[in-house]
PDB file of C-alpha atoms in Angstrom:
ATOM      1  CA  UNK A   1     -89.122  42.486 -29.436  1.00  0.00           C
ATOM      2  CA  UNK A   2     -89.428  44.494 -26.115  1.00  0.00           C
ATOM      3  CA  UNK A   3     -86.733  45.703 -24.196  1.00  0.00           C
ATOM      4  CA  UNK A   4     -85.803  43.796 -21.676  1.00  0.00           C
ATOM      5  CA  UNK A   5     -85.853  41.006 -24.067  1.00  0.00           C
ATOM      6  CA  UNK A   6     -83.474  42.170 -26.024  1.00  0.00           C
ATOM      7  CA  UNK A   7     -81.398  42.875 -23.061  1.00  0.00           C
ATOM      8  CA  UNK A   8     -81.692  39.209 -22.048  1.00  0.00           C
ATOM      9  CA  UNK A   9     -80.517  37.997 -25.663  1.00  0.00           C
ATOM     10  CA  UNK A  10     -77.299  39.858 -25.338  1.00  0.00           C
ATOM     11  CA  UNK A  11     -76.106  38.833 -22.459  1.00  0.00           C
ATOM     12  CA  UNK A  12     -77.126  35.359 -23.081  1.00  0.00           C
ATOM     13  CA  UNK A  13     -74.046  35.835 -25.887  1.00  0.00           C
ATOM     14  CA  UNK A  14     -71.540  36.951 -23.197  1.00  0.00           C
ATOM     15  CA  UNK A  15     -69.053  34.069 -22.758  1.00  0.00           C
ATOM     16  CA  UNK A  16     -67.813  32.011 -19.350  1.00  0.00           C
ATOM     17  CA  UNK A  17     -64.864  34.014 -18.403  1.00  0.00           C
ATOM     18  CA  UNK A  18     -65.776  37.508 -19.935  1.00  0.00           C
ATOM     19  CA  UNK A  19     -68.332  40.748 -18.949  1.00  0.00           C
ATOM     20  CA  UNK A  20     -69.424  43.129 -20.538  1.00  0.00           C
ATOM     21  CA  UNK A  21     -70.701  46.628 -18.953  1.00  0.00           C
ATOM     22  CA  UNK A  22     -74.577  48.109 -19.082  1.00  0.00           C
ATOM     23  CA  UNK A  23     -73.350  50.245 -21.471  1.00  0.00           C
ATOM     24  CA  UNK A  24     -71.763  47.824 -24.106  1.00  0.00           C
ATOM     25  CA  UNK A  25     -74.894  45.748 -23.714  1.00  0.00           C
ATOM     26  CA  UNK A  26     -76.812  49.168 -24.414  1.00  0.00           C
ATOM     27  CA  UNK A  27     -74.741  49.367 -27.427  1.00  0.00           C
ATOM     28  CA  UNK A  28     -75.417  46.015 -28.963  1.00  0.00           C
ATOM     29  CA  UNK A  29     -78.732  46.256 -29.073  1.00  0.00           C
ATOM     30  CA  UNK A  30     -78.895  49.367 -30.745  1.00  0.00           C
ATOM     31  CA  UNK A  31     -79.674  51.752 -27.551  1.00  0.00           C
ATOM     32  CA  UNK A  32     -76.623  53.582 -27.232  1.00  0.00           C
ATOM     33  CA  UNK A  33     -77.127  55.726 -23.656  1.00  0.00           C
ATOM     34  CA  UNK A  34     -79.314  52.898 -22.008  1.00  0.00           C
ATOM     35  CA  UNK A  35     -77.162  51.818 -19.714  1.00  0.00           C
ATOM     36  CA  UNK A  36     -79.476  52.620 -16.792  1.00  0.00           C
ATOM     37  CA  UNK A  37     -82.113  51.059 -18.848  1.00  0.00           C
ATOM     38  CA  UNK A  38     -80.590  47.770 -19.049  1.00  0.00           C
ATOM     39  CA  UNK A  39     -79.709  47.666 -15.417  1.00  0.00           C
ATOM     40  CA  UNK A  40     -83.067  48.174 -14.724  1.00  0.00           C
ATOM     41  CA  UNK A  41     -83.882  45.110 -16.927  1.00  0.00           C
ATOM     42  CA  UNK A  42     -81.269  42.518 -15.081  1.00  0.00           C
ATOM     43  CA  UNK A  43     -82.611  44.090 -11.574  1.00  0.00           C
ATOM     44  CA  UNK A  44     -85.726  41.899 -12.214  1.00  0.00           C
ATOM     45  CA  UNK A  45     -84.206  39.126 -14.461  1.00  0.00           C
ATOM     46  CA  UNK A  46     -86.433  36.241 -14.390  1.00  0.00           C
ATOM     47  CA  UNK A  47     -84.068  33.866 -16.071  1.00  0.00           C
ATOM     48  CA  UNK A  48     -81.136  34.748 -13.557  1.00  0.00           C
ATOM     49  CA  UNK A  49     -78.686  31.764 -12.481  1.00  0.00           C
ATOM     50  CA  UNK A  50     -79.473  30.197  -9.179  1.00  0.00           C
ATOM     51  CA  UNK A  51     -77.241  30.711  -6.200  1.00  0.00           C
ATOM     52  CA  UNK A  52     -76.614  27.033  -5.587  1.00  0.00           C
ATOM     53  CA  UNK A  53     -75.427  26.382  -9.283  1.00  0.00           C
ATOM     54  CA  UNK A  54     -78.137  24.208 -10.149  1.00  0.00           C
ATOM     55  CA  UNK A  55     -79.602  26.261 -13.260  1.00  0.00           C
ATOM     56  CA  UNK A  56     -80.837  23.291 -14.758  1.00  0.00           C
ATOM     57  CA  UNK A  57     -83.971  24.664 -12.734  1.00  0.00           C
ATOM     58  CA  UNK A  58     -84.451  27.126 -15.604  1.00  0.00           C
ATOM     59  CA  UNK A  59     -85.149  26.062 -18.790  1.00  0.00           C
ATOM     60  CA  UNK A  60     -83.338  29.736 -19.991  1.00  0.00           C
ATOM     61  CA  UNK A  61     -80.255  31.042 -18.203  1.00  0.00           C
ATOM     62  CA  UNK A  62     -79.691  34.617 -18.513  1.00  0.00           C
ATOM     63  CA  UNK A  63     -76.253  35.628 -16.865  1.00  0.00           C
ATOM     64  CA  UNK A  64     -76.615  38.767 -15.490  1.00  0.00           C
ATOM     65  CA  UNK A  65     -73.574  38.372 -12.698  1.00  0.00           C
ATOM     66  CA  UNK A  66     -71.831  38.876 -16.612  1.00  0.00           C
ATOM     67  CA  UNK A  67     -72.595  42.797 -16.700  1.00  0.00           C
ATOM     68  CA  UNK A  68     -70.745  45.092 -14.596  1.00  0.00           C
ATOM     69  CA  UNK A  69     -70.249  48.674 -14.199  1.00  0.00           C
ATOM     70  CA  UNK A  70     -68.263  50.958 -16.540  1.00  0.00           C
ATOM     71  CA  UNK A  71     -65.471  50.934 -14.493  1.00  0.00           C
ATOM     72  CA  UNK A  72     -66.143  47.050 -14.199  1.00  0.00           C
ATOM     73  CA  UNK A  73     -67.131  46.983 -10.562  1.00  0.00           C
ATOM     74  CA  UNK A  74     -69.404  45.010  -9.336  1.00  0.00           C
ATOM     75  CA  UNK A  75     -73.408  45.999  -8.828  1.00  0.00           C
ATOM     76  CA  UNK A  76     -74.080  47.326  -5.335  1.00  0.00           C
ATOM     77  CA  UNK A  77     -77.801  46.571  -5.925  1.00  0.00           C
ATOM     78  CA  UNK A  78     -77.285  42.976  -7.413  1.00  0.00           C
ATOM     79  CA  UNK A  79     -80.780  41.664  -7.752  1.00  0.00           C
ATOM     80  CA  UNK A  80     -79.425  37.913  -6.956  1.00  0.00           C
ATOM     81  CA  UNK A  81     -77.672  38.498  -3.435  1.00  0.00           C
ATOM     82  CA  UNK A  82     -76.095  41.938  -3.725  1.00  0.00           C
ATOM     83  CA  UNK A  83     -72.049  42.281  -4.476  1.00  0.00           C
ATOM     84  CA  UNK A  84     -70.732  39.784  -2.342  1.00  0.00           C
ATOM     85  CA  UNK A  85     -72.522  37.039  -4.609  1.00  0.00           C
ATOM     86  CA  UNK A  86     -71.928  39.102  -8.145  1.00  0.00           C
ATOM     87  CA  UNK A  87     -68.511  38.994  -7.129  1.00  0.00           C
ATOM     88  CA  UNK A  88     -68.460  35.407  -6.095  1.00  0.00           C
ATOM     89  CA  UNK A  89     -70.421  34.175  -9.631  1.00  0.00           C
ATOM     90  CA  UNK A  90     -67.860  35.797 -11.494  1.00  0.00           C
ATOM     91  CA  UNK A  91     -65.023  34.212  -9.451  1.00  0.00           C
ATOM     92  CA  UNK A  92     -66.322  31.477  -9.965  1.00  0.00           C
ATOM     93  CA  UNK A  93     -66.291  31.429 -13.749  1.00  0.00           C
ATOM     94  CA  UNK A  94     -62.065  32.409 -13.726  1.00  0.00           C
ATOM     95  CA  UNK A  95     -62.718  35.783 -13.917  1.00  0.00           C
ATOM     96  CA  UNK A  96     -60.130  38.172 -11.745  1.00  0.00           C
ATOM     97  CA  UNK A  97     -60.424  41.450  -9.691  1.00  0.00           C
ATOM     98  CA  UNK A  98     -57.735  44.076  -9.672  1.00  0.00           C
ATOM     99  CA  UNK A  99     -55.850  43.673  -6.586  1.00  0.00           C
ATOM    100  CA  UNK A 100     -57.813  45.122  -3.168  1.00  0.00           C
ATOM    101  CA  UNK A 101     -60.730  46.536  -5.333  1.00  0.00           C
ATOM    102  CA  UNK A 102     -64.035  45.072  -6.306  1.00  0.00           C
ATOM    103  CA  UNK A 103     -63.390  46.018 -10.101  1.00  0.00           C
ATOM    104  CA  UNK A 104     -63.069  43.196 -12.505  1.00  0.00           C
ATOM    105  CA  UNK A 105     -60.050  43.411 -14.668  1.00  0.00           C
ATOM    106  CA  UNK A 106     -61.554  44.736 -18.261  1.00  0.00           C
ATOM    107  CA  UNK A 107     -58.327  44.617 -19.864  1.00  0.00           C
ATOM    108  CA  UNK A 108     -58.368  40.537 -19.758  1.00  0.00           C
ATOM    109  CA  UNK A 109     -62.174  40.054 -19.079  1.00  0.00           C
ATOM    110  CA  UNK A 110     -64.090  42.451 -21.004  1.00  0.00           C
ATOM    111  CA  UNK A 111     -65.725  42.359 -24.845  1.00  0.00           C
ATOM    112  CA  UNK A 112     -64.663  44.855 -27.014  1.00  0.00           C
ATOM    113  CA  UNK A 113     -66.460  47.125 -29.389  1.00  0.00           C
ATOM    114  CA  UNK A 114     -64.532  48.452 -32.018  1.00  0.00           C
ATOM    115  CA  UNK A 115     -64.763  50.315 -35.467  1.00  0.00           C
ATOM    116  CA  UNK A 116     -62.775  49.332 -38.372  1.00  0.00           C
ATOM    117  CA  UNK A 117     -59.253  50.242 -38.157  1.00  0.00           C
ATOM    118  CA  UNK A 118     -58.618  50.528 -42.176  1.00  0.00           C
ATOM    119  CA  UNK A 119     -59.771  52.639 -45.012  1.00  0.00           C
ATOM    120  CA  UNK A 120     -61.206  50.650 -47.855  1.00  0.00           C
ATOM    121  CA  UNK A 121     -58.806  50.113 -49.992  1.00  0.00           C
ATOM    122  CA  UNK A 122     -60.352  51.030 -53.397  1.00  0.00           C
ATOM    123  CA  UNK A 123     -58.340  51.623 -56.488  1.00  0.00           C
ATOM    124  CA  UNK A 124     -60.524  53.599 -59.312  1.00  0.00           C
ATOM    125  CA  UNK A 125     -59.282  50.411 -61.564  1.00  0.00           C
ATOM    126  CA  UNK A 126     -61.048  48.155 -59.056  1.00  0.00           C
ATOM    127  CA  UNK A 127     -62.508  45.175 -60.846  1.00  0.00           C
ATOM    128  CA  UNK A 128     -62.518  42.670 -57.816  1.00  0.00           C
ATOM    129  CA  UNK A 129     -64.115  43.411 -54.338  1.00  0.00           C
ATOM    130  CA  UNK A 130     -62.655  41.008 -51.767  1.00  0.00           C
ATOM    131  CA  UNK A 131     -64.748  41.154 -48.784  1.00  0.00           C
ATOM    132  CA  UNK A 132     -63.711  39.516 -45.467  1.00  0.00           C
ATOM    133  CA  UNK A 133     -65.401  39.705 -41.818  1.00  0.00           C
ATOM    134  CA  UNK A 134     -63.567  41.950 -39.554  1.00  0.00           C
ATOM    135  CA  UNK A 135     -59.905  42.306 -38.903  1.00  0.00           C
ATOM    136  CA  UNK A 136     -57.901  40.246 -35.971  1.00  0.00           C
ATOM    137  CA  UNK A 137     -56.857  42.389 -32.814  1.00  0.00           C
ATOM    138  CA  UNK A 138     -54.146  44.576 -34.055  1.00  0.00           C
ATOM    139  CA  UNK A 139     -51.507  42.867 -31.867  1.00  0.00           C
ATOM    140  CA  UNK A 140     -51.680  39.719 -34.233  1.00  0.00           C
ATOM    141  CA  UNK A 141     -51.091  42.220 -37.245  1.00  0.00           C
ATOM    142  CA  UNK A 142     -47.798  42.103 -39.428  1.00  0.00           C
ATOM    143  CA  UNK A 143     -48.734  44.842 -41.527  1.00  0.00           C
ATOM    144  CA  UNK A 144     -51.253  47.632 -41.746  1.00  0.00           C
ATOM    145  CA  UNK A 145     -53.284  46.366 -44.366  1.00  0.00           C
ATOM    146  CA  UNK A 146     -56.079  43.719 -45.186  1.00  0.00           C
ATOM    147  CA  UNK A 147     -55.267  39.769 -43.845  1.00  0.00           C
ATOM    148  CA  UNK A 148     -52.567  41.375 -41.760  1.00  0.00           C
ATOM    149  CA  UNK A 149     -52.366  38.370 -39.370  1.00  0.00           C
ATOM    150  CA  UNK A 150     -49.238  36.263 -40.196  1.00  0.00           C
ATOM    151  CA  UNK A 151     -51.001  32.852 -39.911  1.00  0.00           C
ATOM    152  CA  UNK A 152     -53.488  33.737 -42.480  1.00  0.00           C
ATOM    153  CA  UNK A 153     -52.851  32.644 -46.116  1.00  0.00           C
ATOM    154  CA  UNK A 154     -54.494  34.788 -48.103  1.00  0.00           C
ATOM    155  CA  UNK A 155     -51.320  36.627 -49.309  1.00  0.00           C
ATOM    156  CA  UNK A 156     -49.812  33.240 -49.501  1.00  0.00           C
ATOM    157  CA  UNK A 157     -52.478  31.885 -51.648  1.00  0.00           C
ATOM    158  CA  UNK A 158     -51.891  35.051 -54.049  1.00  0.00           C
ATOM    159  CA  UNK A 159     -48.446  34.587 -54.231  1.00  0.00           C
ATOM    160  CA  UNK A 160     -48.619  31.044 -55.322  1.00  0.00           C
ATOM    161  CA  UNK A 161     -51.627  31.644 -57.852  1.00  0.00           C
ATOM    162  CA  UNK A 162     -49.643  34.587 -59.799  1.00  0.00           C
ATOM    163  CA  UNK A 163     -45.972  33.967 -59.336  1.00  0.00           C
ATOM    164  CA  UNK A 164     -45.704  30.376 -58.513  1.00  0.00           C
ATOM    165  CA  UNK A 165     -44.533  31.144 -54.749  1.00  0.00           C
ATOM    166  CA  UNK A 166     -46.431  30.974 -51.703  1.00  0.00           C
ATOM    167  CA  UNK A 167     -43.553  33.227 -49.812  1.00  0.00           C
ATOM    168  CA  UNK A 168     -43.504  35.874 -52.664  1.00  0.00           C
ATOM    169  CA  UNK A 169     -45.491  38.704 -50.698  1.00  0.00           C
ATOM    170  CA  UNK A 170     -43.421  37.583 -47.372  1.00  0.00           C
ATOM    171  CA  UNK A 171     -41.146  40.433 -46.226  1.00  0.00           C
ATOM    172  CA  UNK A 172     -36.928  39.739 -46.557  1.00  0.00           C
ATOM    173  CA  UNK A 173     -36.187  42.204 -44.267  1.00  0.00           C
ATOM    174  CA  UNK A 174     -38.742  41.616 -41.273  1.00  0.00           C
ATOM    175  CA  UNK A 175     -39.239  37.978 -39.746  1.00  0.00           C
ATOM    176  CA  UNK A 176     -43.127  37.027 -40.055  1.00  0.00           C
ATOM    177  CA  UNK A 177     -43.865  40.455 -41.878  1.00  0.00           C
ATOM    178  CA  UNK A 178     -45.478  40.764 -45.019  1.00  0.00           C
ATOM    179  CA  UNK A 179     -44.323  43.320 -47.415  1.00  0.00           C
ATOM    180  CA  UNK A 180     -47.011  45.782 -47.326  1.00  0.00           C
ATOM    181  CA  UNK A 181     -45.818  48.074 -50.131  1.00  0.00           C
ATOM    182  CA  UNK A 182     -45.334  45.210 -52.593  1.00  0.00           C
ATOM    183  CA  UNK A 183     -48.865  44.062 -51.764  1.00  0.00           C
ATOM    184  CA  UNK A 184     -49.965  47.785 -52.440  1.00  0.00           C
ATOM    185  CA  UNK A 185     -48.431  47.720 -55.935  1.00  0.00           C
ATOM    186  CA  UNK A 186     -49.523  44.177 -56.908  1.00  0.00           C
ATOM    187  CA  UNK A 187     -53.174  45.001 -55.576  1.00  0.00           C
ATOM    188  CA  UNK A 188     -53.208  48.516 -58.020  1.00  0.00           C
ATOM    189  CA  UNK A 189     -51.939  46.801 -61.155  1.00  0.00           C
ATOM    190  CA  UNK A 190     -54.367  44.016 -60.957  1.00  0.00           C
ATOM    191  CA  UNK A 191     -57.404  45.971 -59.850  1.00  0.00           C
ATOM    192  CA  UNK A 192     -58.169  44.247 -56.641  1.00  0.00           C
ATOM    193  CA  UNK A 193     -59.996  46.059 -53.870  1.00  0.00           C
ATOM    194  CA  UNK A 194     -60.352  45.386 -49.939  1.00  0.00           C
ATOM    195  CA  UNK A 195     -62.681  46.048 -46.753  1.00  0.00           C
ATOM    196  CA  UNK A 196     -64.395  43.742 -44.652  1.00  0.00           C
ATOM    197  CA  UNK A 197     -68.453  43.406 -44.302  1.00  0.00           C
ATOM    198  CA  UNK A 198     -68.572  44.826 -40.917  1.00  0.00           C
ATOM    199  CA  UNK A 199     -67.465  48.655 -40.038  1.00  0.00           C
ATOM    200  CA  UNK A 200     -68.172  47.889 -36.597  1.00  0.00           C
ATOM    201  CA  UNK A 201     -68.265  45.003 -34.476  1.00  0.00           C
ATOM    202  CA  UNK A 202     -68.049  43.696 -31.033  1.00  0.00           C
ATOM    203  CA  UNK A 203     -65.700  41.152 -29.714  1.00  0.00           C
ATOM    204  CA  UNK A 204     -66.976  38.810 -27.183  1.00  0.00           C
ATOM    205  CA  UNK A 205     -63.691  37.155 -26.912  1.00  0.00           C
ATOM    206  CA  UNK A 206     -60.385  38.995 -27.393  1.00  0.00           C
ATOM    207  CA  UNK A 207     -59.230  36.884 -30.899  1.00  0.00           C
ATOM    208  CA  UNK A 208     -60.071  36.819 -34.533  1.00  0.00           C
ATOM    209  CA  UNK A 209     -62.411  33.903 -34.278  1.00  0.00           C
ATOM    210  CA  UNK A 210     -65.946  35.017 -36.331  1.00  0.00           C
ATOM    211  CA  UNK A 211     -67.425  32.948 -33.865  1.00  0.00           C
ATOM    212  CA  UNK A 212     -67.577  35.633 -30.983  1.00  0.00           C
ATOM    213  CA  UNK A 213     -67.540  38.178 -33.849  1.00  0.00           C
ATOM    214  CA  UNK A 214     -71.196  40.170 -33.117  1.00  0.00           C
ATOM    215  CA  UNK A 215     -71.751  42.937 -36.151  1.00  0.00           C
ATOM    216  CA  UNK A 216     -72.784  45.943 -35.040  1.00  0.00           C
ATOM    217  CA  UNK A 217     -72.649  48.067 -38.274  1.00  0.00           C
ATOM    218  CA  UNK A 218     -72.478  46.551 -41.622  1.00  0.00           C
ATOM    219  CA  UNK A 219     -70.331  47.977 -44.375  1.00  0.00           C
ATOM    220  CA  UNK A 220     -71.495  49.796 -47.179  1.00  0.00           C
ATOM    221  CA  UNK A 221     -71.143  47.839 -50.302  1.00  0.00           C
ATOM    222  CA  UNK A 222     -73.047  50.305 -52.485  1.00  0.00           C
ATOM    223  CA  UNK A 223     -70.862  52.813 -51.476  1.00  0.00           C
ATOM    224  CA  UNK A 224     -67.949  51.288 -52.195  1.00  0.00           C
ATOM    225  CA  UNK A 225     -69.191  50.175 -55.261  1.00  0.00           C
ATOM    226  CA  UNK A 226     -69.691  53.813 -56.524  1.00  0.00           C
ATOM    227  CA  UNK A 227     -66.242  55.134 -56.741  1.00  0.00           C
ATOM    228  CA  UNK A 228     -65.168  51.542 -58.674  1.00  0.00           C
ATOM    229  CA  UNK A 229     -66.976  51.816 -61.762  1.00  0.00           C
ATOM    230  CA  UNK A 230     -65.368  49.082 -63.509  1.00  0.00           C
ATOM    231  CA  UNK A 231     -65.859  46.483 -60.530  1.00  0.00           C
ATOM    232  CA  UNK A 232     -68.425  43.758 -61.534  1.00  0.00           C
ATOM    233  CA  UNK A 233     -66.881  40.775 -59.178  1.00  0.00           C
ATOM    234  CA  UNK A 234     -67.345  40.637 -55.383  1.00  0.00           C
ATOM    235  CA  UNK A 235     -65.365  37.713 -53.341  1.00  0.00           C
ATOM    236  CA  UNK A 236     -66.028  36.919 -49.653  1.00  0.00           C
ATOM    237  CA  UNK A 237     -63.555  35.010 -47.885  1.00  0.00           C
ATOM    238  CA  UNK A 238     -65.134  32.750 -45.340  1.00  0.00           C
ATOM    239  CA  UNK A 239     -68.773  31.811 -43.997  1.00  0.00           C
ATOM    240  CA  UNK A 240     -69.104  34.906 -41.750  1.00  0.00           C
ATOM    241  CA  UNK A 241     -68.376  37.216 -44.625  1.00  0.00           C
ATOM    242  CA  UNK A 242     -70.571  35.672 -46.501  1.00  0.00           C
ATOM    243  CA  UNK A 243     -73.797  35.091 -44.356  1.00  0.00           C
ATOM    244  CA  UNK A 244     -73.457  39.290 -43.563  1.00  0.00           C
ATOM    245  CA  UNK A 245     -73.040  40.154 -47.391  1.00  0.00           C
ATOM    246  CA  UNK A 246     -76.122  38.061 -48.164  1.00  0.00           C
ATOM    247  CA  UNK A 247     -77.794  40.169 -45.516  1.00  0.00           C
ATOM    248  CA  UNK A 248     -76.632  43.488 -46.786  1.00  0.00           C
ATOM    249  CA  UNK A 249     -77.394  42.503 -50.315  1.00  0.00           C
ATOM    250  CA  UNK A 250     -81.171  41.393 -49.737  1.00  0.00           C
ATOM    251  CA  UNK A 251     -80.667  37.806 -50.061  1.00  0.00           C
ATOM    252  CA  UNK A 252     -80.077  36.371 -46.325  1.00  0.00           C
ATOM    253  CA  UNK A 253     -80.977  32.586 -47.430  1.00  0.00           C
ATOM    254  CA  UNK A 254     -79.203  32.614 -50.923  1.00  0.00           C
ATOM    255  CA  UNK A 255     -75.352  32.644 -51.245  1.00  0.00           C
ATOM    256  CA  UNK A 256     -72.962  30.660 -53.397  1.00  0.00           C
ATOM    257  CA  UNK A 257     -71.053  27.706 -52.447  1.00  0.00           C
ATOM    258  CA  UNK A 258     -67.970  27.657 -51.383  1.00  0.00           C
ATOM    259  CA  UNK A 259     -65.707  27.796 -54.749  1.00  0.00           C
ATOM    260  CA  UNK A 260     -68.694  28.802 -56.467  1.00  0.00           C
ATOM    261  CA  UNK A 261     -70.149  32.215 -57.612  1.00  0.00           C
ATOM    262  CA  UNK A 262     -73.921  33.629 -58.097  1.00  0.00           C
ATOM    263  CA  UNK A 263     -74.955  36.167 -60.491  1.00  0.00           C
ATOM    264  CA  UNK A 264     -77.578  38.980 -59.219  1.00  0.00           C
ATOM    265  CA  UNK A 265     -78.085  42.892 -59.497  1.00  0.00           C
ATOM    266  CA  UNK A 266     -76.440  44.947 -56.920  1.00  0.00           C
ATOM    267  CA  UNK A 267     -77.816  48.742 -56.608  1.00  0.00           C
ATOM    268  CA  UNK A 268     -78.383  48.742 -60.319  1.00  0.00           C
ATOM    269  CA  UNK A 269     -75.068  46.991 -61.202  1.00  0.00           C
ATOM    270  CA  UNK A 270     -74.557  43.421 -62.751  1.00  0.00           C
ATOM    271  CA  UNK A 271     -72.673  41.875 -60.233  1.00  0.00           C
ATOM    272  CA  UNK A 272     -71.063  38.124 -59.983  1.00  0.00           C
ATOM    273  CA  UNK A 273     -70.657  37.098 -56.739  1.00  0.00           C
ATOM    274  CA  UNK A 274     -67.860  34.382 -55.307  1.00  0.00           C
ATOM    275  CA  UNK A 275     -67.544  32.758 -52.415  1.00  0.00           C
ATOM    276  CA  UNK A 276     -64.015  31.394 -51.235  1.00  0.00           C
ATOM    277  CA  UNK A 277     -62.888  29.105 -48.428  1.00  0.00           C
ATOM    278  CA  UNK A 278     -61.422  31.219 -45.590  1.00  0.00           C
ATOM    279  CA  UNK A 279     -57.895  32.018 -46.007  1.00  0.00           C
ATOM    280  CA  UNK A 280     -57.221  31.402 -42.064  1.00  0.00           C
ATOM    281  CA  UNK A 281     -55.213  28.160 -41.048  1.00  0.00           C
ATOM    282  CA  UNK A 282     -57.859  27.769 -38.683  1.00  0.00           C
ATOM    283  CA  UNK A 283     -60.234  26.078 -41.567  1.00  0.00           C
ATOM    284  CA  UNK A 284     -59.119  22.926 -42.353  1.00  0.00           C
ATOM    285  CA  UNK A 285     -58.051  23.058 -46.062  1.00  0.00           C
ATOM    286  CA  UNK A 286     -54.396  22.468 -47.363  1.00  0.00           C
ATOM    287  CA  UNK A 287     -53.207  25.790 -48.876  1.00  0.00           C
ATOM    288  CA  UNK A 288     -52.877  24.318 -52.900  1.00  0.00           C
ATOM    289  CA  UNK A 289     -56.365  23.125 -52.549  1.00  0.00           C
ATOM    290  CA  UNK A 290     -57.657  26.889 -51.261  1.00  0.00           C
ATOM    291  CA  UNK A 291     -55.163  28.430 -53.974  1.00  0.00           C
ATOM    292  CA  UNK A 292     -57.007  26.083 -56.355  1.00  0.00           C
ATOM    293  CA  UNK A 293     -60.568  27.399 -55.113  1.00  0.00           C
ATOM    294  CA  UNK A 294     -58.977  31.048 -55.137  1.00  0.00           C
ATOM    295  CA  UNK A 295     -57.649  30.686 -58.809  1.00  0.00           C
ATOM    296  CA  UNK A 296     -61.110  30.130 -60.422  1.00  0.00           C
ATOM    297  CA  UNK A 297     -61.312  33.834 -59.873  1.00  0.00           C
ATOM    298  CA  UNK A 298     -58.399  35.221 -62.410  1.00  0.00           C
ATOM    299  CA  UNK A 299     -60.234  34.802 -65.569  1.00  0.00           C
ATOM    300  CA  UNK A 300     -62.889  37.197 -63.934  1.00  0.00           C
TER     301      UNK A 300
END
């Protein structure tokens, strides 16, 4: 695929009300340092929005106005009407600017590219490797460990399954926090390992939704398995992690059904791959029913 088309496809993913920098688009398409080339491709964008707002004239629209300079400035040489038009289009989509400047407020409207904030948790006796997609933004965390979001029910599912109490891993000293020390002790005892299927991502929106998560670097599953000789079970928790693990394992068109498994060879090792429903409350399934699915893994 030619460079310009890769640029246009990346820009098409930027949601209304958000912006990316030229450098971020270059990184998204695997060309770090290519900000100037991205600018050149967008300057001749044949699918640019019409200034009259009637984009129905196009069979395709590439919203090049959603790309700005590294400091948030609109482009002096914006190819579709100049900086005033660039700013007007962004403001019409709800984008705000820093007072007295032509710089977009990137803290509110900028996409985010980030590397995984946690090291893999891989106990030597690890027997089951849980893989999610990627942690939520850190301001949502209730502890420094996997599945940290207070409104994510992963640890309530484990509490219900192993102790008959969904609140077992909730902290008794801090409101709306999980007890990290108790969780780590439990995982070491049970041989449970954790990481995610992505080690570097782009958040197209500043939330925890997988819908707006672009995976830039998949995780090295082979390396994780190499330090856990007893691990023969991998569990993906949700659709995004399942989709990405299929790509990592070379089976992009085949994956287990929810609550089911498939057996395969993974780097010379026989692995049973289970797919579980997302433990996020955004996934429409009662806690007890989710626990019923997760309980199928326990005999492993």
